mmCIF file of C-alpha atoms in Angstrom:
data_model
loop_
_atom_site.group_PDB
_atom_site.id
_atom_site.type_symbol
_atom_site.label_atom_id
_atom_site.label_comp_id
_atom_site.label_asym_id
_atom_site.label_seq_id
_atom_site.Cartn_x
_atom_site.Cartn_y
_atom_site.Cartn_z
ATOM 1 C CA MET I 145 0.009 0.026 -0.015
ATOM 2 C CA VAL I 146 1.328 3.409 -1.019
ATOM 3 C CA CYS I 147 -0.037 6.317 1.027
ATOM 4 C CA PHE I 148 0.105 10.024 0.439
ATOM 5 C CA ARG I 149 -0.796 12.616 3.036
ATOM 6 C CA LEU I 150 -1.713 15.905 1.426
ATOM 7 C CA ALA I 151 -1.522 19.385 2.896
ATOM 8 C CA PRO I 152 -4.542 20.729 4.848
ATOM 9 C CA VAL I 153 -7.350 21.978 2.651
ATOM 10 C CA PRO I 154 -9.212 24.974 4.119
ATOM 11 C CA GLY I 155 -12.545 23.798 5.428
ATOM 12 C CA PHE I 156 -11.866 20.199 4.527
ATOM 13 C CA GLY I 157 -9.253 19.068 6.987
ATOM 14 C CA LEU I 158 -6.489 16.615 6.026
ATOM 15 C CA LEU I 159 -6.721 14.235 3.087
ATOM 16 C CA LEU I 160 -5.161 10.819 3.282
ATOM 17 C CA LEU I 161 -5.088 8.878 0.041
ATOM 18 C CA CYS I 162 -3.934 5.319 -0.178
ATOM 19 C CA LEU I 163 -3.492 3.364 -3.426
ATOM 20 C CA VAL I 164 -3.434 -0.337 -3.072
ATOM 21 C CA LEU I 165 -1.636 -1.788 -6.130
ATOM 22 C CA GLY I 166 -3.103 -5.111 -7.094
ATOM 23 C CA ALA I 167 -2.899 -7.637 -9.920
ATOM 24 C CA VAL I 168 -6.072 -6.314 -11.532
ATOM 25 C CA SER I 169 -5.787 -3.664 -14.161
ATOM 26 C CA SER I 170 -7.793 -1.174 -12.081
ATOM 27 C CA TYR I 171 -6.365 0.137 -8.812
ATOM 28 C CA ALA I 172 -8.171 -0.227 -5.519
ATOM 29 C CA LEU I 173 -8.683 3.312 -4.209
ATOM 30 C CA GLU I 174 -8.848 4.016 -0.485
ATOM 31 C CA LEU I 175 -9.724 7.430 0.914
ATOM 32 C CA ASN I 176 -9.683 8.440 4.554
ATOM 33 C CA LEU I 177 -10.906 12.055 4.937
ATOM 34 C CA THR I 178 -10.421 13.769 8.290
ATOM 35 C CA ASP I 179 -11.905 16.953 9.685
ATOM 36 C CA SER I 180 -10.134 19.902 11.413
ATOM 37 C CA GLU I 181 -9.851 17.830 14.600
ATOM 38 C CA ASN I 182 -8.038 15.040 12.645
ATOM 39 C CA ALA I 183 -11.030 12.735 13.168
ATOM 40 C CA THR I 184 -12.205 10.564 10.283
ATOM 41 C CA CYS I 185 -15.353 12.001 8.767
ATOM 42 C CA LEU I 186 -15.577 10.070 5.465
ATOM 43 C CA TYR I 187 -14.104 6.706 4.489
ATOM 44 C CA ALA I 188 -14.252 4.958 1.133
ATOM 45 C CA LYS I 189 -12.501 2.075 -0.613
ATOM 46 C CA TRP I 190 -13.473 0.832 -4.055
ATOM 47 C CA GLN I 191 -12.480 -0.214 -7.540
ATOM 48 C CA MET I 192 -13.761 1.090 -10.817
ATOM 49 C CA ASN I 193 -13.135 1.327 -14.527
ATOM 50 C CA PHE I 194 -14.869 3.008 -17.503
ATOM 51 C CA THR I 195 -15.596 1.954 -21.066
ATOM 52 C CA ILE I 196 -16.193 4.735 -23.561
ATOM 53 C CA ARG I 197 -17.458 4.390 -27.099
ATOM 54 C CA TYR I 198 -16.887 7.266 -29.482
ATOM 55 C CA GLU I 199 -17.118 8.031 -33.203
ATOM 56 C CA THR I 200 -14.035 8.595 -35.346
ATOM 57 C CA THR I 201 -13.505 11.034 -38.176
ATOM 58 C CA ASP I 202 -13.981 8.171 -40.724
ATOM 59 C CA LYS I 203 -17.411 7.457 -39.157
ATOM 60 C CA HIS I 204 -16.341 4.249 -37.374
ATOM 61 C CA ASN I 205 -16.951 3.473 -33.696
ATOM 62 C CA LYS I 206 -14.072 2.836 -31.357
ATOM 63 C CA THR I 207 -14.127 1.673 -27.754
ATOM 64 C CA VAL I 208 -11.549 2.589 -25.075
ATOM 65 C CA THR I 209 -11.360 1.215 -21.499
ATOM 66 C CA ILE I 210 -10.029 3.491 -18.789
ATOM 67 C CA SER I 211 -8.730 1.430 -15.853
ATOM 68 C CA ASP I 212 -5.362 2.882 -14.844
ATOM 69 C CA LEU I 213 -6.127 5.244 -11.935
ATOM 70 C CA GLY I 214 -2.593 5.156 -10.484
ATOM 71 C CA ALA I 215 -2.063 8.919 -10.668
ATOM 72 C CA ALA I 216 -5.387 9.887 -9.137
ATOM 73 C CA LYS I 217 -5.808 13.134 -7.205
ATOM 74 C CA TYR I 218 -8.552 14.023 -4.799
ATOM 75 C CA ASN I 219 -8.877 17.810 -5.210
ATOM 76 C CA GLY I 220 -12.278 18.969 -4.018
ATOM 77 C CA SER I 221 -13.170 16.036 -1.795
ATOM 78 C CA SER I 222 -14.818 17.157 1.405
ATOM 79 C CA CYS I 223 -16.760 16.000 4.463
ATOM 80 C CA GLY I 224 -19.445 18.624 3.777
ATOM 81 C CA ASP I 225 -20.791 21.501 5.791
ATOM 82 C CA ASP I 226 -24.175 23.128 6.697
ATOM 83 C CA GLN I 227 -24.840 23.962 3.033
ATOM 84 C CA ASN I 228 -23.273 21.067 1.150
ATOM 85 C CA GLY I 229 -23.115 17.337 1.759
ATOM 86 C CA PRO I 230 -19.979 15.159 1.600
ATOM 87 C CA LYS I 231 -18.328 14.661 -1.718
ATOM 88 C CA ILE I 232 -15.629 12.466 -3.230
ATOM 89 C CA ALA I 233 -13.868 14.063 -6.234
ATOM 90 C CA VAL I 234 -11.218 12.182 -8.211
ATOM 91 C CA GLN I 235 -9.014 13.432 -11.105
ATOM 92 C CA PHE I 236 -6.872 11.019 -13.094
ATOM 93 C CA GLY I 237 -5.266 10.567 -16.471
ATOM 94 C CA SER I 238 -5.514 13.361 -18.998
ATOM 95 C CA GLY I 239 -8.772 15.144 -18.334
ATOM 96 C CA PHE I 240 -10.787 12.485 -16.494
ATOM 97 C CA SER I 241 -12.799 13.394 -13.393
ATOM 98 C CA TRP I 242 -15.218 11.489 -11.250
ATOM 99 C CA ILE I 243 -17.522 12.782 -8.514
ATOM 100 C CA VAL I 244 -19.932 11.183 -6.066
ATOM 101 C CA ASN I 245 -22.272 13.226 -3.849
ATOM 102 C CA PHE I 246 -23.811 12.198 -0.557
ATOM 103 C CA THR I 247 -26.942 13.617 1.101
ATOM 104 C CA GLU I 248 -28.144 13.232 4.691
ATOM 105 C CA GLU I 249 -31.750 12.067 4.331
ATOM 106 C CA GLU I 250 -32.814 12.062 7.985
ATOM 107 C CA THR I 251 -31.099 11.789 11.346
ATOM 108 C CA SER I 252 -30.888 8.055 10.861
ATOM 109 C CA SER I 253 -29.843 7.573 7.220
ATOM 110 C CA TYR I 254 -28.007 9.122 4.255
ATOM 111 C CA SER I 255 -27.959 8.422 0.543
ATOM 112 C CA ILE I 256 -25.337 7.926 -2.105
ATOM 113 C CA ASP I 257 -26.973 10.558 -4.255
ATOM 114 C CA SER I 258 -25.393 10.933 -7.669
ATOM 115 C CA ILE I 259 -22.303 10.022 -9.658
ATOM 116 C CA SER I 260 -20.833 12.016 -12.535
ATOM 117 C CA PHE I 261 -17.942 11.181 -14.904
ATOM 118 C CA SER I 262 -16.183 13.509 -17.301
ATOM 119 C CA TYR I 263 -13.773 12.751 -20.140
ATOM 120 C CA ASN I 264 -11.870 14.886 -22.641
ATOM 121 C CA THR I 265 -11.773 13.676 -26.261
ATOM 122 C CA ASN I 266 -9.129 16.353 -27.033
ATOM 123 C CA ASP I 267 -6.662 13.773 -25.714
ATOM 124 C CA SER I 268 -5.647 12.230 -29.032
ATOM 125 C CA THR I 269 -3.595 9.487 -27.301
ATOM 126 C CA THR I 270 -6.638 8.072 -25.517
ATOM 127 C CA PHE I 271 -9.225 9.042 -28.200
ATOM 128 C CA PRO I 272 -7.388 8.837 -31.569
ATOM 129 C CA ASP I 273 -9.289 10.277 -34.525
ATOM 130 C CA ALA I 274 -12.210 11.377 -32.355
ATOM 131 C CA LYS I 275 -14.781 13.204 -34.467
ATOM 132 C CA GLU I 276 -16.209 15.383 -31.663
ATOM 133 C CA LYS I 277 -13.706 17.189 -29.521
ATOM 134 C CA GLY I 278 -14.312 18.542 -26.022
ATOM 135 C CA VAL I 279 -15.226 17.651 -22.430
ATOM 136 C CA PHE I 280 -18.227 15.337 -22.029
ATOM 137 C CA THR I 281 -20.014 14.527 -18.776
ATOM 138 C CA VAL I 282 -22.438 11.818 -17.902
ATOM 139 C CA SER I 283 -24.390 11.933 -14.668
ATOM 140 C CA ASP I 284 -26.410 9.203 -12.987
ATOM 141 C CA ARG I 285 -28.691 9.414 -10.010
ATOM 142 C CA VAL I 286 -27.958 6.438 -7.754
ATOM 143 C CA ALA I 287 -30.182 7.226 -4.667
ATOM 144 C CA VAL I 288 -28.974 4.346 -2.481
ATOM 145 C CA ARG I 289 -30.098 4.908 1.097
ATOM 146 C CA VAL I 290 -27.810 3.702 3.877
ATOM 147 C CA PRO I 291 -28.321 3.715 7.675
ATOM 148 C CA LEU I 292 -26.272 6.552 9.207
ATOM 149 C CA ASN I 293 -24.105 4.370 11.394
ATOM 150 C CA ASP I 294 -23.481 1.655 8.781
ATOM 151 C CA ILE I 295 -20.780 1.325 6.128
ATOM 152 C CA PHE I 296 -22.123 0.481 2.667
ATOM 153 C CA ARG I 297 -20.611 -2.662 1.094
ATOM 154 C CA CYS I 298 -20.927 -4.027 -2.360
ATOM 155 C CA ASN I 299 -18.397 -6.613 -3.542
ATOM 156 C CA SER I 300 -20.557 -7.489 -6.535
ATOM 157 C CA LEU I 301 -20.174 -5.735 -9.850
ATOM 158 C CA LEU I 302 -22.347 -2.541 -10.203
ATOM 159 C CA THR I 303 -22.781 -1.160 -13.719
ATOM 160 C CA LEU I 304 -24.015 2.247 -14.863
ATOM 161 C CA GLY I 305 -24.520 2.850 -18.543
ATOM 162 C CA LYS I 306 -25.417 6.138 -20.234
ATOM 163 C CA ASN I 307 -24.556 7.953 -23.411
ATOM 164 C CA ASP I 308 -21.919 5.539 -24.699
ATOM 165 C CA VAL I 309 -20.223 5.326 -21.268
ATOM 166 C CA VAL I 310 -20.308 2.186 -19.121
ATOM 167 C CA GLN I 311 -19.064 2.561 -15.541
ATOM 168 C CA HIS I 312 -18.057 -0.564 -13.529
ATOM 169 C CA TYR I 313 -17.722 -0.546 -9.731
ATOM 170 C CA TRP I 314 -16.883 -3.409 -7.392
ATOM 171 C CA ASP I 315 -15.396 -4.074 -3.914
ATOM 172 C CA VAL I 316 -17.146 -0.880 -2.714
ATOM 173 C CA HIS I 317 -16.928 0.115 0.926
ATOM 174 C CA VAL I 318 -18.088 3.644 1.852
ATOM 175 C CA GLN I 319 -19.346 5.571 4.902
ATOM 176 C CA ALA I 320 -20.004 9.201 4.214
ATOM 177 C CA PHE I 321 -21.034 10.311 7.695
ATOM 178 C CA VAL I 322 -18.539 8.634 10.055
ATOM 179 C CA GLN I 323 -19.645 9.013 13.641
ATOM 180 C CA ASN I 324 -17.222 10.008 16.357
ATOM 181 C CA GLY I 325 -14.218 9.486 14.058
ATOM 182 C CA THR I 326 -14.645 5.697 13.971
ATOM 183 C CA VAL I 327 -15.502 3.793 10.793
ATOM 184 C CA SER I 328 -18.388 1.430 11.476
ATOM 185 C CA THR I 329 -17.942 -2.299 11.341
ATOM 186 C CA LYS I 330 -21.650 -2.843 10.720
ATOM 187 C CA GLU I 331 -22.192 -3.382 7.013
ATOM 188 C CA PHE I 332 -25.162 -2.421 4.919
ATOM 189 C CA LEU I 333 -25.129 -4.703 1.842
ATOM 190 C CA CYS I 334 -26.205 -3.854 -1.647
ATOM 191 C CA ASP I 335 -28.942 -6.011 -3.127
ATOM 192 C CA LYS I 336 -26.515 -8.053 -5.212
ATOM 193 C CA ASP I 337 -24.397 -8.904 -2.142
ATOM 194 C CA LYS I 338 -27.539 -9.905 -0.259
ATOM 195 C CA THR I 339 -28.381 -12.492 -2.885
ATOM 196 C CA LEU I 340 -24.778 -13.653 -3.190
ATOM 197 C CA THR I 341 -25.196 -15.977 -0.257
ATOM 198 C CA THR I 342 -27.622 -18.006 -2.330
ATOM 199 C CA VAL I 343 -25.490 -17.853 -5.459
ATOM 200 C CA VAL I 344 -22.160 -18.874 -4.063
ATOM 201 C CA PRO I 345 -23.048 -22.459 -3.059
ATOM 202 C CA ILE I 346 -24.199 -23.305 -6.608
ATOM 203 C CA ILE I 347 -21.143 -21.882 -8.384
ATOM 204 C CA PRO I 348 -19.224 -25.139 -8.328
ATOM 205 C CA THR I 349 -22.043 -26.816 -10.328
ATOM 206 C CA THR I 350 -21.170 -24.696 -13.320
ATOM 207 C CA VAL I 351 -17.690 -26.313 -13.404
ATOM 208 C CA PRO I 352 -17.588 -29.572 -15.357
ATOM 209 C CA SER I 353 -15.400 -31.311 -12.783
ATOM 210 C CA PRO I 354 -17.460 -33.560 -10.487
ATOM 211 C CA THR I 355 -14.933 -33.226 -7.669
ATOM 212 C CA PRO I 356 -14.821 -30.376 -5.226
ATOM 213 C CA THR I 357 -11.367 -29.294 -6.291
ATOM 214 C CA PRO I 358 -11.279 -25.818 -7.966
ATOM 215 C CA SER I 359 -8.433 -26.886 -10.245
ATOM 216 C CA PRO I 360 -9.695 -29.271 -12.941
ATOM 217 C CA LYS I 361 -6.950 -30.771 -15.063
ATOM 218 C CA GLU I 362 -9.087 -32.207 -17.886
ATOM 219 C CA LYS I 363 -9.547 -30.559 -21.205
ATOM 220 C CA PRO I 364 -12.626 -28.238 -21.254
ATOM 221 C CA GLU I 365 -15.634 -28.991 -23.379
ATOM 222 C CA VAL I 366 -15.657 -27.109 -26.678
ATOM 223 C CA GLY I 367 -18.511 -24.686 -27.197
ATOM 224 C CA SER I 368 -19.883 -22.916 -30.234
ATOM 225 C CA TYR I 369 -20.844 -19.209 -30.005
ATOM 226 C CA SER I 370 -22.132 -16.648 -32.408
ATOM 227 C CA VAL I 371 -23.333 -13.094 -32.696
ATOM 228 C CA VAL I 372 -26.238 -12.079 -34.988
ATOM 229 C CA ASN I 373 -27.172 -8.592 -36.189
ATOM 230 C CA SER I 374 -29.682 -7.275 -38.707
ATOM 231 C CA ASN I 375 -27.603 -8.711 -41.582
ATOM 232 C CA GLY I 376 -27.417 -12.197 -40.107
ATOM 233 C CA THR I 377 -24.534 -13.968 -38.359
ATOM 234 C CA CYS I 378 -21.604 -11.564 -38.013
ATOM 235 C CA LEU I 379 -19.303 -13.389 -35.611
ATOM 236 C CA LEU I 380 -18.492 -17.073 -35.118
ATOM 237 C CA ALA I 381 -16.356 -18.724 -32.385
ATOM 238 C CA THR I 382 -15.711 -22.326 -31.458
ATOM 239 C CA MET I 383 -13.442 -23.026 -28.528
ATOM 240 C CA GLY I 384 -12.848 -24.756 -25.239
ATOM 241 C CA LEU I 385 -11.975 -22.311 -22.485
ATOM 242 C CA GLN I 386 -10.040 -22.812 -19.258
ATOM 243 C CA LEU I 387 -9.545 -19.864 -16.932
ATOM 244 C CA ASN I 388 -6.392 -19.656 -14.742
ATOM 245 C CA ILE I 389 -6.920 -17.268 -11.840
ATOM 246 C CA THR I 390 -4.653 -16.135 -9.038
ATOM 247 C CA HIS I 391 -6.405 -14.223 -6.264
ATOM 248 C CA ASP I 392 -5.039 -13.496 -2.777
ATOM 249 C CA LYS I 393 -2.102 -15.796 -3.595
ATOM 250 C CA VAL I 394 -4.484 -18.718 -4.295
ATOM 251 C CA ALA I 395 -4.389 -20.228 -7.780
ATOM 252 C CA SER I 396 -7.437 -21.925 -9.325
ATOM 253 C CA VAL I 397 -8.381 -23.347 -12.759
ATOM 254 C CA ILE I 398 -11.986 -23.213 -13.989
ATOM 255 C CA ASN I 399 -13.291 -24.832 -17.121
ATOM 256 C CA ILE I 400 -16.066 -23.040 -18.947
ATOM 257 C CA ASN I 401 -19.140 -25.228 -19.486
ATOM 258 C CA PRO I 402 -20.712 -24.131 -22.785
ATOM 259 C CA ASN I 403 -23.993 -25.871 -21.832
ATOM 260 C CA THR I 404 -24.580 -23.398 -18.972
ATOM 261 C CA THR I 405 -22.983 -20.337 -20.653
ATOM 262 C CA ASN I 406 -24.972 -17.506 -22.299
ATOM 263 C CA PHE I 407 -23.433 -15.549 -25.149
ATOM 264 C CA THR I 408 -24.175 -12.208 -26.829
ATOM 265 C CA GLY I 409 -22.204 -9.446 -28.512
ATOM 266 C CA SER I 410 -22.111 -6.816 -31.194
ATOM 267 C CA CYS I 411 -20.508 -6.245 -34.608
ATOM 268 C CA HIS I 412 -19.165 -2.986 -36.034
ATOM 269 C CA PRO I 413 -16.942 -2.175 -39.026
ATOM 270 C CA GLN I 414 -13.772 -1.843 -36.934
ATOM 271 C CA THR I 415 -14.625 -3.808 -33.747
ATOM 272 C CA ALA I 416 -16.500 -6.848 -32.684
ATOM 273 C CA LEU I 417 -17.520 -8.107 -29.234
ATOM 274 C CA LEU I 418 -18.288 -11.604 -27.926
ATOM 275 C CA ARG I 419 -19.583 -11.614 -24.372
ATOM 276 C CA LEU I 420 -19.999 -14.829 -22.341
ATOM 277 C CA SER I 421 -21.861 -14.984 -18.982
ATOM 278 C CA SER I 422 -23.129 -17.532 -16.530
ATOM 279 C CA SER I 423 -24.334 -17.723 -12.913
ATOM 280 C CA SER I 424 -20.737 -17.257 -11.744
ATOM 281 C CA ILE I 425 -19.413 -15.079 -14.560
ATOM 282 C CA LYS I 426 -20.830 -11.571 -14.778
ATOM 283 C CA TYR I 427 -19.108 -11.178 -18.101
ATOM 284 C CA LEU I 428 -16.187 -12.471 -20.086
ATOM 285 C CA ASP I 429 -15.599 -10.202 -23.028
ATOM 286 C CA PHE I 430 -13.512 -10.880 -26.133
ATOM 287 C CA VAL I 431 -13.074 -7.686 -28.174
ATOM 288 C CA PHE I 432 -11.678 -7.930 -31.684
ATOM 289 C CA ALA I 433 -10.334 -5.056 -33.842
ATOM 290 C CA VAL I 434 -9.195 -4.400 -37.383
ATOM 291 C CA LYS I 435 -5.653 -3.309 -37.998
ATOM 292 C CA ASN I 436 -4.038 -1.981 -41.158
ATOM 293 C CA GLU I 437 -7.444 -2.300 -42.883
ATOM 294 C CA ASN I 438 -6.728 -5.920 -43.852
ATOM 295 C CA ARG I 439 -6.212 -8.001 -40.694
ATOM 296 C CA PHE I 440 -8.075 -8.666 -37.419
ATOM 297 C CA TYR I 441 -6.851 -9.638 -33.977
ATOM 298 C CA LEU I 442 -7.932 -10.092 -30.383
ATOM 299 C CA LYS I 443 -7.352 -6.638 -28.836
ATOM 300 C CA GLU I 444 -9.096 -6.797 -25.460
ATOM 301 C CA VAL I 445 -10.312 -9.177 -22.738
ATOM 302 C CA ASN I 446 -12.451 -8.078 -19.855
ATOM 303 C CA VAL I 447 -13.685 -10.335 -17.099
ATOM 304 C CA SER I 448 -15.679 -10.002 -13.867
ATOM 305 C CA MET I 449 -16.764 -13.063 -11.971
ATOM 306 C CA TYR I 450 -17.663 -14.394 -8.558
ATOM 307 C CA LEU I 451 -15.089 -16.561 -6.869
ATOM 308 C CA VAL I 452 -16.055 -19.437 -4.588
ATOM 309 C CA ASN I 453 -15.290 -17.397 -1.458
ATOM 310 C CA GLY I 454 -17.800 -14.762 -2.558
ATOM 311 C CA SER I 455 -15.332 -12.123 -3.696
ATOM 312 C CA VAL I 456 -15.466 -10.488 -7.075
ATOM 313 C CA PHE I 457 -12.540 -10.993 -9.449
ATOM 314 C CA SER I 458 -12.221 -8.374 -12.214
ATOM 315 C CA ILE I 459 -9.573 -7.852 -14.903
ATOM 316 C CA ALA I 460 -9.390 -5.672 -18.012
ATOM 317 C CA ASN I 461 -6.679 -5.448 -20.635
ATOM 318 C CA ASN I 462 -7.211 -3.533 -23.891
ATOM 319 C CA ASN I 463 -3.682 -3.865 -25.198
ATOM 320 C CA LEU I 464 -3.534 -7.466 -26.359
ATOM 321 C CA SER I 465 -2.382 -8.898 -29.673
ATOM 322 C CA TYR I 466 -3.567 -12.509 -30.243
ATOM 323 C CA TRP I 467 -5.341 -14.512 -32.891
ATOM 324 C CA ASP I 468 -4.084 -12.424 -35.867
ATOM 325 C CA ALA I 469 -5.455 -13.323 -39.281
ATOM 326 C CA PRO I 470 -6.407 -11.647 -42.584
ATOM 327 C CA LEU I 471 -9.858 -10.171 -42.957
ATOM 328 C CA GLY I 472 -12.183 -12.490 -44.808
ATOM 329 C CA SER I 473 -10.648 -15.535 -43.187
ATOM 330 C CA SER I 474 -10.886 -17.281 -39.838
ATOM 331 C CA TYR I 475 -8.211 -17.955 -37.241
ATOM 332 C CA MET I 476 -7.712 -21.557 -36.099
ATOM 333 C CA CYS I 477 -5.560 -23.225 -33.424
ATOM 334 C CA ASN I 478 -6.391 -26.751 -32.427
ATOM 335 C CA LYS I 479 -3.575 -27.174 -29.987
ATOM 336 C CA GLU I 480 -3.625 -25.569 -26.507
ATOM 337 C CA GLN I 481 -2.905 -21.907 -26.609
ATOM 338 C CA THR I 482 -2.564 -19.381 -23.752
ATOM 339 C CA VAL I 483 -3.926 -15.780 -23.787
ATOM 340 C CA SER I 484 -2.094 -13.909 -21.042
ATOM 341 C CA VAL I 485 -4.426 -11.134 -19.876
ATOM 342 C CA SER I 486 -2.388 -10.273 -16.775
ATOM 343 C CA GLY I 487 -0.176 -11.886 -14.230
ATOM 344 C CA ALA I 488 -3.286 -12.987 -12.324
ATOM 345 C CA PHE I 489 -5.439 -14.135 -15.191
ATOM 346 C CA GLN I 490 -4.711 -16.356 -18.266
ATOM 347 C CA ILE I 491 -7.070 -18.164 -20.655
ATOM 348 C CA ASN I 492 -6.148 -21.513 -22.130
ATOM 349 C CA THR I 493 -7.953 -22.190 -25.416
ATOM 350 C CA PHE I 494 -8.456 -25.558 -27.038
ATOM 351 C CA ASP I 495 -9.718 -26.419 -30.577
ATOM 352 C CA LEU I 496 -10.033 -22.681 -31.264
ATOM 353 C CA ARG I 497 -11.596 -21.265 -34.392
ATOM 354 C CA VAL I 498 -12.904 -17.676 -34.553
ATOM 355 C CA GLN I 499 -14.101 -15.268 -37.251
ATOM 356 C CA PRO I 500 -15.227 -11.882 -35.929
ATOM 357 C CA PHE I 501 -15.615 -10.125 -39.319
ATOM 358 C CA ASN I 502 -16.932 -10.794 -42.863
ATOM 359 C CA VAL I 503 -18.892 -13.985 -41.998
ATOM 360 C CA MET I 504 -20.645 -15.211 -45.135
ATOM 361 C CA GLU I 505 -23.858 -17.321 -44.926
ATOM 362 C CA GLY I 506 -23.140 -18.125 -41.328
ATOM 363 C CA LYS I 507 -20.130 -20.263 -42.167
ATOM 364 C CA TYR I 508 -16.348 -20.039 -41.448
ATOM 365 C CA SER I 509 -14.143 -18.837 -44.189
ATOM 366 C CA THR I 510 -10.764 -20.450 -45.012
ATOM 367 C CA ALA I 511 -8.667 -20.701 -41.813
ATOM 368 C CA GLN I 512 -5.254 -19.321 -41.074
ATOM 369 C CA GLU I 513 -3.653 -21.868 -38.729
ATOM 370 C CA CYS I 514 -1.552 -20.953 -35.760
ATOM 371 C CA SER I 515 2.116 -21.839 -35.761
ATOM 372 C CA LEU I 516 1.439 -24.542 -33.136
ATOM 373 C CA ASP I 517 -0.687 -26.420 -35.673
ATOM 374 C CA ASP I 518 1.726 -25.988 -38.562
ATOM 375 C CA ASP I 519 3.376 -29.432 -39.046
ATOM 376 C CA THR I 520 4.648 -28.665 -42.589
ATOM 377 C CA ILE I 521 7.937 -27.527 -41.124
ATOM 378 C CA LEU I 522 8.607 -31.164 -40.106
ATOM 379 C CA ILE I 523 8.857 -32.307 -43.730
ATOM 380 C CA PRO I 524 11.997 -30.357 -44.626
ATOM 381 C CA ILE I 525 13.490 -31.305 -41.234
ATOM 382 C CA ILE I 526 12.910 -34.962 -41.812
ATOM 383 C CA VAL I 527 14.176 -34.838 -45.435
ATOM 384 C CA GLY I 528 17.221 -32.872 -44.314
ATOM 385 C CA ALA I 529 17.983 -35.308 -41.541
ATOM 386 C CA GLY I 530 17.674 -38.198 -43.930
ATOM 387 C CA LEU I 531 20.035 -36.658 -46.480
ATOM 388 C CA SER I 532 22.518 -35.817 -43.771
ATOM 389 C CA GLY I 533 22.461 -39.410 -42.533
ATOM 390 C CA LEU I 534 22.945 -40.735 -46.094
ATOM 391 C CA ILE I 535 25.914 -38.390 -46.688
ATOM 392 C CA ILE I 536 27.488 -39.557 -43.441
ATOM 393 C CA VAL I 537 27.087 -43.227 -44.442
ATOM 394 C CA ILE I 538 28.653 -42.599 -47.865
ATOM 395 C CA VAL I 539 31.592 -40.710 -46.314
ATOM 396 C CA ILE I 540 32.287 -43.532 -43.817
ATOM 397 C CA ALA I 541 32.046 -46.184 -46.566
ATOM 398 C CA TYR I 542 34.413 -44.134 -48.717
ATOM 399 C CA LEU I 543 37.006 -43.851 -45.888
ATOM 400 C CA ILE I 544 36.816 -47.539 -45.124
ATOM 401 C CA GLY I 545 37.293 -48.370 -48.794
ATOM 402 C CA ARG I 546 40.310 -46.027 -49.051
ATOM 403 C CA ARG I 547 41.896 -47.583 -46.013
ATOM 404 C CA LYS I 548 41.609 -51.113 -47.416
ATOM 405 C CA SER I 549 42.967 -50.007 -50.772
ATOM 406 C CA TYR I 550 45.925 -48.271 -49.168
ATOM 407 C CA ALA I 551 46.735 -51.384 -47.107
ATOM 408 C CA GLY I 552 46.781 -53.575 -50.220
ATOM 409 C CA TYR I 553 49.374 -51.411 -52.006
ATOM 410 C CA GLN I 554 51.754 -51.687 -49.007
ATOM 411 C CA THR I 555 51.613 -55.467 -49.131
ATOM 412 C CA LEU I 556 52.706 -55.589 -52.751
#
C-alpha cells in the first residue's frame, strides 16, 4: 500500500489517500478524509473502470477502456458543511474526473446521491481520430439509502450505462457520515451482495469437474458461440476455455461449461464483441479489432466473476495482440494456446476457431492456422535429416574403402 498525506485543505481538513496496487488492471482506491480535529469524517474504498465508445472522423466507432487510476488526485473532496453534503472528487489521467455526492436524508440515514464522470476527447492519445472534440460529462442518479451508522458494502459488480459510457464498480466500501471518528464495522449490503449468499453455493455446479477441487486438469468442453445482427450472423467462435486465476495468492483453474454459458455481443466495421456469461461469470468479453485495414486480432479481454469465497474478481486489458489473421478468413488453433491477460489471469484455449468479421452465410471462411498447428515444417526437417544421414554413411564407406585399398598397395 502506497499512502500520500496531502496538505490541509481549508474547510476540509487533512486528506489521506492510499492506493493499493493489485494484480487487476484497475487500482483499488482508499480514501480516509479527516476533519479539522483530525477525526475521520468520510471513508471509502473501491475499484472502478470505464468503457467509452466514440465516433471517429471516418465514421467508425471505437471503444476505449479506462482502468489505470494510479495517478489519481482528490482535489475537491470534502466531508461537507451546513450547506453542502460530503463529496468524493477524483481526477486522473488526461482530463478524467469522477464525482460522487452524498446527502443526509434524515437523522438516521444518508444516501449515495449521484455520480458524474467527465472525459476529454481532445486527448488524441486516448481518443485517436475522435470526431467530436471537447469535455463530455455523464451523470447518474444512484439514490442508495444507507443507515447513518453503517458502512455500505458491495463486492458485486455494479454497472451504470449512459450515453456511450459504461461505468463498472466493485469491492465498494463507503461511509460518508462517520460518527465520532470511527468507521463502522456494521455493514449495509447492496442487493446483489444480499443474494450472493444463495448464489455462491451453486457456483461449483457450473464447473464440469465432479470433484470439489477448484483446479480441474481435464480438457474443457468445446462450445460454439455466435453473434447475430440485422444482416445475419456476423461473428463465429468455437473453442474450449479454461480460466487460470490467481487471487489472494490462491491459484485456481476453472473450465467453462458451454452448456450453462450464455453468449451475446455486437459487430461494427472496426470492432466486434463476444460476451460470455453464466451464474458465476458476470461477463467475459473478447473484443476484436481491425488493423491496417486488412487484418483482425484479439485486442481486449475483460472479465468480472464471482469466486467461490464470494469475492469479485475483475480484470481488463485492452492492449492485447492475439489471434491475428487476414480479414475475410478465420483464425484456427487446435492445440492448446494461452492468452495472457495479466499476471493474475490467463485463458487456455483448445480447438479454437474464430471469425469476428466478414462472415458469409453463417459459415467459417478459409482458416489461417496458428504456428502450433503447422506441421509442414517437419517435412524439410525430416528430409534434411535423412540426407545428412545418407551423406555420413557414404563418407564412412568411402573412408573404409580407401583404407583397405591403401593397405593392399603396401603389401605388394
